[in-house]
Coordinates of C-alpha atoms in Angstrom, one line a residue:
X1 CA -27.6 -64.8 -232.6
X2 CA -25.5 -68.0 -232.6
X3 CA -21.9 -68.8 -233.4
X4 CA -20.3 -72.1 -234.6
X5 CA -17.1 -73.2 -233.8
X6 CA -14.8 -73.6 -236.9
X7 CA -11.4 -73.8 -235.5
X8 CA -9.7 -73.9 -232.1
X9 CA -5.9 -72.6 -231.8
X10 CA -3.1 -73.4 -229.3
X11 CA -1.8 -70.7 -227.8
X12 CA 1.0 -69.0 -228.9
X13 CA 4.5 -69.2 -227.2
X14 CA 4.5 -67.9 -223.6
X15 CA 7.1 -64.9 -223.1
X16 CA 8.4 -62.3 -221.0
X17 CA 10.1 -59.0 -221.8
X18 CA 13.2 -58.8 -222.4
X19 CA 13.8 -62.9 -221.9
X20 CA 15.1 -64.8 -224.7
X21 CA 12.7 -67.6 -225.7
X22 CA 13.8 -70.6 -227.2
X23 CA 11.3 -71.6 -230.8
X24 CA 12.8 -74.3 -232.9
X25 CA 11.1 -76.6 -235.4
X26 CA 11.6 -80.2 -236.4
X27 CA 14.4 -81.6 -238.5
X28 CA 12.3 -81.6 -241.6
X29 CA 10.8 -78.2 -241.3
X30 CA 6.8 -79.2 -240.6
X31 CA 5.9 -78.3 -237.5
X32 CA 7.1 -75.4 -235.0
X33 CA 8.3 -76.2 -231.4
X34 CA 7.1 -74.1 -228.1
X35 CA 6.2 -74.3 -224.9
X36 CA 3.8 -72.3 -222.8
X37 CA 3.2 -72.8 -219.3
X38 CA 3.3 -76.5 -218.2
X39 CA 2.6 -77.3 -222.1
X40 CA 5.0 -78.8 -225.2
X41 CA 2.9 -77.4 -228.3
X42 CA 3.7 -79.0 -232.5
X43 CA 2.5 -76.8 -234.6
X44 CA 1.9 -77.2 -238.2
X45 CA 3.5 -74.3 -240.0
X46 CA 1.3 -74.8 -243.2
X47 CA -2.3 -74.7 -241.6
X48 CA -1.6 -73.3 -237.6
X49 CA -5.2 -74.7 -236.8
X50 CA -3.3 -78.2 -236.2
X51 CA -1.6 -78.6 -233.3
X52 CA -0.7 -81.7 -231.1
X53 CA 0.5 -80.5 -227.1
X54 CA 2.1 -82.6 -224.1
X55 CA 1.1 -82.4 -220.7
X56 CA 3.3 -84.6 -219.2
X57 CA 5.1 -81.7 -217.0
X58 CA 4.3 -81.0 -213.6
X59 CA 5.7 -77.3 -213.3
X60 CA 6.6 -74.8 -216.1
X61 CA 8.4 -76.3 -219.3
X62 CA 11.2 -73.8 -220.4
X63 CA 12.1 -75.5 -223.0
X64 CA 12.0 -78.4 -226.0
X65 CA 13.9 -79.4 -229.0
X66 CA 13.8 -82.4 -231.5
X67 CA 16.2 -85.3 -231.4
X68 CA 18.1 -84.7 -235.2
X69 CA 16.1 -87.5 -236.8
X70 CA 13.0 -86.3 -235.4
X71 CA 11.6 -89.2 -233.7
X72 CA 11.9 -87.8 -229.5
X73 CA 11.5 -84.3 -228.1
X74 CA 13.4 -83.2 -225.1
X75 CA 12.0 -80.9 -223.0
X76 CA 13.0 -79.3 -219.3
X77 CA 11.2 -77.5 -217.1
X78 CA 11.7 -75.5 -213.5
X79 CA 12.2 -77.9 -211.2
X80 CA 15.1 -79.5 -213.5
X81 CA 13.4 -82.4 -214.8
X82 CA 14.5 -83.7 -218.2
X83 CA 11.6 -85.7 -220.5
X84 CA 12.3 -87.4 -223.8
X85 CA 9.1 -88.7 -225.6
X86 CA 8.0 -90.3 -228.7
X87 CA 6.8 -88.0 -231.8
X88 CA 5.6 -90.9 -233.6
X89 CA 2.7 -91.7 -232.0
X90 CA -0.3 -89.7 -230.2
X91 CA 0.4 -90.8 -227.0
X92 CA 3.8 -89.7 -226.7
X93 CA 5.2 -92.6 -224.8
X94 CA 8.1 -91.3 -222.6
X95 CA 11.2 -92.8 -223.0
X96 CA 13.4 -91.2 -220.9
X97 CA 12.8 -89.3 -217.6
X98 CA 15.8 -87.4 -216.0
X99 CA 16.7 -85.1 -212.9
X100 CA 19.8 -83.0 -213.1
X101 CA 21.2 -82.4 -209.6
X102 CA 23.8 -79.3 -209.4
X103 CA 26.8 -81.5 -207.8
X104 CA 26.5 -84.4 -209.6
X105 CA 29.0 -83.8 -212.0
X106 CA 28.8 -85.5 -216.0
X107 CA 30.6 -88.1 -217.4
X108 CA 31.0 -85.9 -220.8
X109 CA 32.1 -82.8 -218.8
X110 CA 31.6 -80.1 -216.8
X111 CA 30.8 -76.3 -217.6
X112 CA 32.5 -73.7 -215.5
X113 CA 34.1 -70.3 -216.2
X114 CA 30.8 -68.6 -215.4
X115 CA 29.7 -66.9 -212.7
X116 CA 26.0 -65.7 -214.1
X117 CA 22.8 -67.7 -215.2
X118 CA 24.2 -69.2 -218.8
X119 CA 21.5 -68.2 -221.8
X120 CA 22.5 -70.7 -224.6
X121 CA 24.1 -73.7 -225.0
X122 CA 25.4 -75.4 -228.3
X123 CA 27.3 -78.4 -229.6
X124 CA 30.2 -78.4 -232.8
X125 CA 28.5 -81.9 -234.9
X126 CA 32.0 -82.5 -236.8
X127 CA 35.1 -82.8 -235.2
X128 CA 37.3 -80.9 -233.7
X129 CA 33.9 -81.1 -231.3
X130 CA 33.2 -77.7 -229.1
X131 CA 30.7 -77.1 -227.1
X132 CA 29.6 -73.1 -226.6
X133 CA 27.8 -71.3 -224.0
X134 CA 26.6 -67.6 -223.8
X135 CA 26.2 -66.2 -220.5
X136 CA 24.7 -62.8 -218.2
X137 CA 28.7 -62.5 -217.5
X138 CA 29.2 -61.1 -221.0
X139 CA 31.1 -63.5 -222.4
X140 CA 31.0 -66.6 -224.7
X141 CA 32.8 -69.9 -223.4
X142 CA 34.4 -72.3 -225.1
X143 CA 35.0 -76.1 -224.1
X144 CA 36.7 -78.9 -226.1
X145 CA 35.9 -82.7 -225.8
X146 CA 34.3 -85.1 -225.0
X147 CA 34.8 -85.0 -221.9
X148 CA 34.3 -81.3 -222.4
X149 CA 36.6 -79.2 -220.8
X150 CA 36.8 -75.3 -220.4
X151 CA 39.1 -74.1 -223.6
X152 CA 38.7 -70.2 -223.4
X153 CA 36.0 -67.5 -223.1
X154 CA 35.4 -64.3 -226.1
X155 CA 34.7 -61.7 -223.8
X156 CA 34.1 -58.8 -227.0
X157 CA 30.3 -58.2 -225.9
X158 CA 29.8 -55.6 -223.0
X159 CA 26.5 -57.0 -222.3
X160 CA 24.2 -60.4 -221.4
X161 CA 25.2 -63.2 -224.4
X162 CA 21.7 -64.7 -225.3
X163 CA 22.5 -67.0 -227.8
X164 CA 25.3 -69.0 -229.5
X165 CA 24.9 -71.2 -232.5
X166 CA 27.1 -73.3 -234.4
X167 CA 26.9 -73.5 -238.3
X168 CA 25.6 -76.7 -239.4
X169 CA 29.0 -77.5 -241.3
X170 CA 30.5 -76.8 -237.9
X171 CA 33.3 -74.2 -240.1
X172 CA 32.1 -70.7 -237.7
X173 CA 29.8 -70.2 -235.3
X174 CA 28.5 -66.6 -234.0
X175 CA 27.2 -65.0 -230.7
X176 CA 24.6 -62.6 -230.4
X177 CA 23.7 -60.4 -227.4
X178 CA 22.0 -57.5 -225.6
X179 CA 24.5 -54.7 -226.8
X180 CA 22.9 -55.7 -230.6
X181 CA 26.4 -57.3 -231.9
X182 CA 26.7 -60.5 -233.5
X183 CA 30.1 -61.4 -233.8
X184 CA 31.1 -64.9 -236.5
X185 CA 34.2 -67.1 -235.5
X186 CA 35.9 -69.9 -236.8
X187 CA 34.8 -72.9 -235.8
X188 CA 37.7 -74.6 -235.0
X189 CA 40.2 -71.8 -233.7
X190 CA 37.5 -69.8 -231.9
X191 CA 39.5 -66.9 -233.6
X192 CA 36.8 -63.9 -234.4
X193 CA 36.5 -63.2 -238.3
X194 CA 34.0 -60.3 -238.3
X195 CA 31.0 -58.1 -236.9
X196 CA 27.7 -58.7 -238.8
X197 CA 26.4 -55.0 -239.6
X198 CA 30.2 -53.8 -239.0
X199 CA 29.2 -51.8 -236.3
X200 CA 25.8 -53.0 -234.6
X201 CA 23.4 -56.2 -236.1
X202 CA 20.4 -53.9 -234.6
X203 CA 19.1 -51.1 -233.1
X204 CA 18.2 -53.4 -230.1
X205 CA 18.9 -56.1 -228.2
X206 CA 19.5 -59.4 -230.1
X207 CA 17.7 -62.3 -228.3
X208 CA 17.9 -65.2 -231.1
X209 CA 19.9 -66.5 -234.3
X210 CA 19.9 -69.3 -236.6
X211 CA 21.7 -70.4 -239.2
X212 CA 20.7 -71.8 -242.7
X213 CA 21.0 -75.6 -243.2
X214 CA 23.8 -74.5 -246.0
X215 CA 26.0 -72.4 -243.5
X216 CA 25.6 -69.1 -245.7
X217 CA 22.7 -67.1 -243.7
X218 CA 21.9 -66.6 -240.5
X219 CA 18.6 -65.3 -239.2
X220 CA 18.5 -62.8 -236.3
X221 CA 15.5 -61.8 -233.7
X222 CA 15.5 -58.5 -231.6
X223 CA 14.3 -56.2 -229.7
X224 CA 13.9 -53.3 -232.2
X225 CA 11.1 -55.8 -233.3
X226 CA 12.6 -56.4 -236.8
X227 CA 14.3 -59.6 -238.2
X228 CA 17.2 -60.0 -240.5
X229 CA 18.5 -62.3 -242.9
X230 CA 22.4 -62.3 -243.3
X231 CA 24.7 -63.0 -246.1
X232 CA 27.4 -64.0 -243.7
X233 CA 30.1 -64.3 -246.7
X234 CA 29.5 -60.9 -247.9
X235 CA 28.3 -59.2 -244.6
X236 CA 25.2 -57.3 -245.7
X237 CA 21.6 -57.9 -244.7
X238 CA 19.3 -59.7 -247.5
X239 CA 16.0 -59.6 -246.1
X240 CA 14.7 -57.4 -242.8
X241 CA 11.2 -58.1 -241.8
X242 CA 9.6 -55.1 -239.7
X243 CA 6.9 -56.8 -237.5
X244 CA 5.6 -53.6 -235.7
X245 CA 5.9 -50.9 -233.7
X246 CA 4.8 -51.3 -229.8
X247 CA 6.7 -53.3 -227.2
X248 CA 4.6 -56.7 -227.9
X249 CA 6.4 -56.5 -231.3
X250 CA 9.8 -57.1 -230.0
X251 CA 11.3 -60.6 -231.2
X252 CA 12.4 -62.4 -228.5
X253 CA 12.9 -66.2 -230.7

């Protein structure tokens, strides 16, 4: 019997249980973002046979995300190297090649205030600019600038903070985390408006959010292996997507 080859598939996302892992897509909503192992894979979200990847890292990539125009990645990996290459063309010419060192300090600021591995990072676009961060100490911190300096921390979750996200109109952002509570604030005050699902988002940790590009929904990924689409103006759920029912089905990005 013989076989012949029709498609081949990049792998999917590389993940661990119970480890948040960071999936985004580029700015005009083609292609999906991941890495896996020492790999950066684009995929095509209408036909997932095509797939472009970069093996430009020497040790474990952890992470990638678009410039807002599209035209670099950035992507980290392990041993704290920063690479910022060109989407435009096959080759993916590097541009950019950093190493972060712990005591170097930054000429746009500093974050401290935590004292556990920080989850999530994220950056206000519009003025007054905030920059957030979500860390294993429970809280949520809050620094204004640039140069960004420590503001204040939300400390309302009781467990690990795994993401924060801003809106894209920069009016609230929202923190999710491990004891399944997403909580909206204002955007400029920091000043908590409300608790998506009133009393719990989920029935299981909550590893991921993102907003809509009009500021009106966010999306939600956990570990009771569903999804949910929120109405954030009304606080009710508008779509929950059930993706199975063993422990690979939790929904970890």
């Amino acid at each position: 019997m013989s076989y012949e080859i029709k498609m081949v598939f990049a792998s999917l996302a590389q993940v661990g249980r119970s480890v948040s892992k960071i999936i985004s897509g580029d700015p005009k909503g083609n292609n999906l973002l991941y890495t896996n192992g020492k790999c950066i894979i684009l995929r095509n979200i209408d036909n997932p046979a095509l797939a472009n990847i970069y093996t430009e890292h020497a040790h474990q990539a952890v992470m990638a995300k678009y410039s807002p125009r599209g035209f670099y990645i950035a992507s980290g990996d392990v041993s704290e190297k920063l690479r910022i290459w060109d989407t435009t063309q096959k080759e993916h010419l590097l541009k950019y090649k950093a190493v972060f060192l712990w005591d170097s300090g930054s000429s746009v600021g500093k974050i401290t205030d935590h004292n556990k591995v920080i989850n999530s990072v994220d950056i206000k676009q519009s003025r007054p600019y905030w920059l957030a961060t979500g860390s294993d100490n429970n809280c949520a911190a809050f620094f204004e600038g640039p140069p960004f300096k420590f503001k204040f921390t939300i400390g309302d979750h009781s467990r690990f903070v795994n993401c924060v996200r801003f809106s894209p109109d920069g009016n609230r952002f929202a923190t999710a985390s491990a004891d399944s509570q997403i909580y909206i604030c204002d955007g400029k005050t920091g000043e908590k408006v409300c608790m998506l699902g009133r009393s719990k988002a989920h029935d299981g940790r909550i590893y991921a959010i993102s907003w809509s590009p009009d500021s009106t929904h966010l999306l939600s990924a956990s570990g009771d292996k569903t999804s949910k689409i929120w109405d954030v103006n009304v606080n009710s759920v508008v779509s929950m997507f059930p993706m199975g029912s063993t422990v690979l089905d939790q929904q970890l990005g």
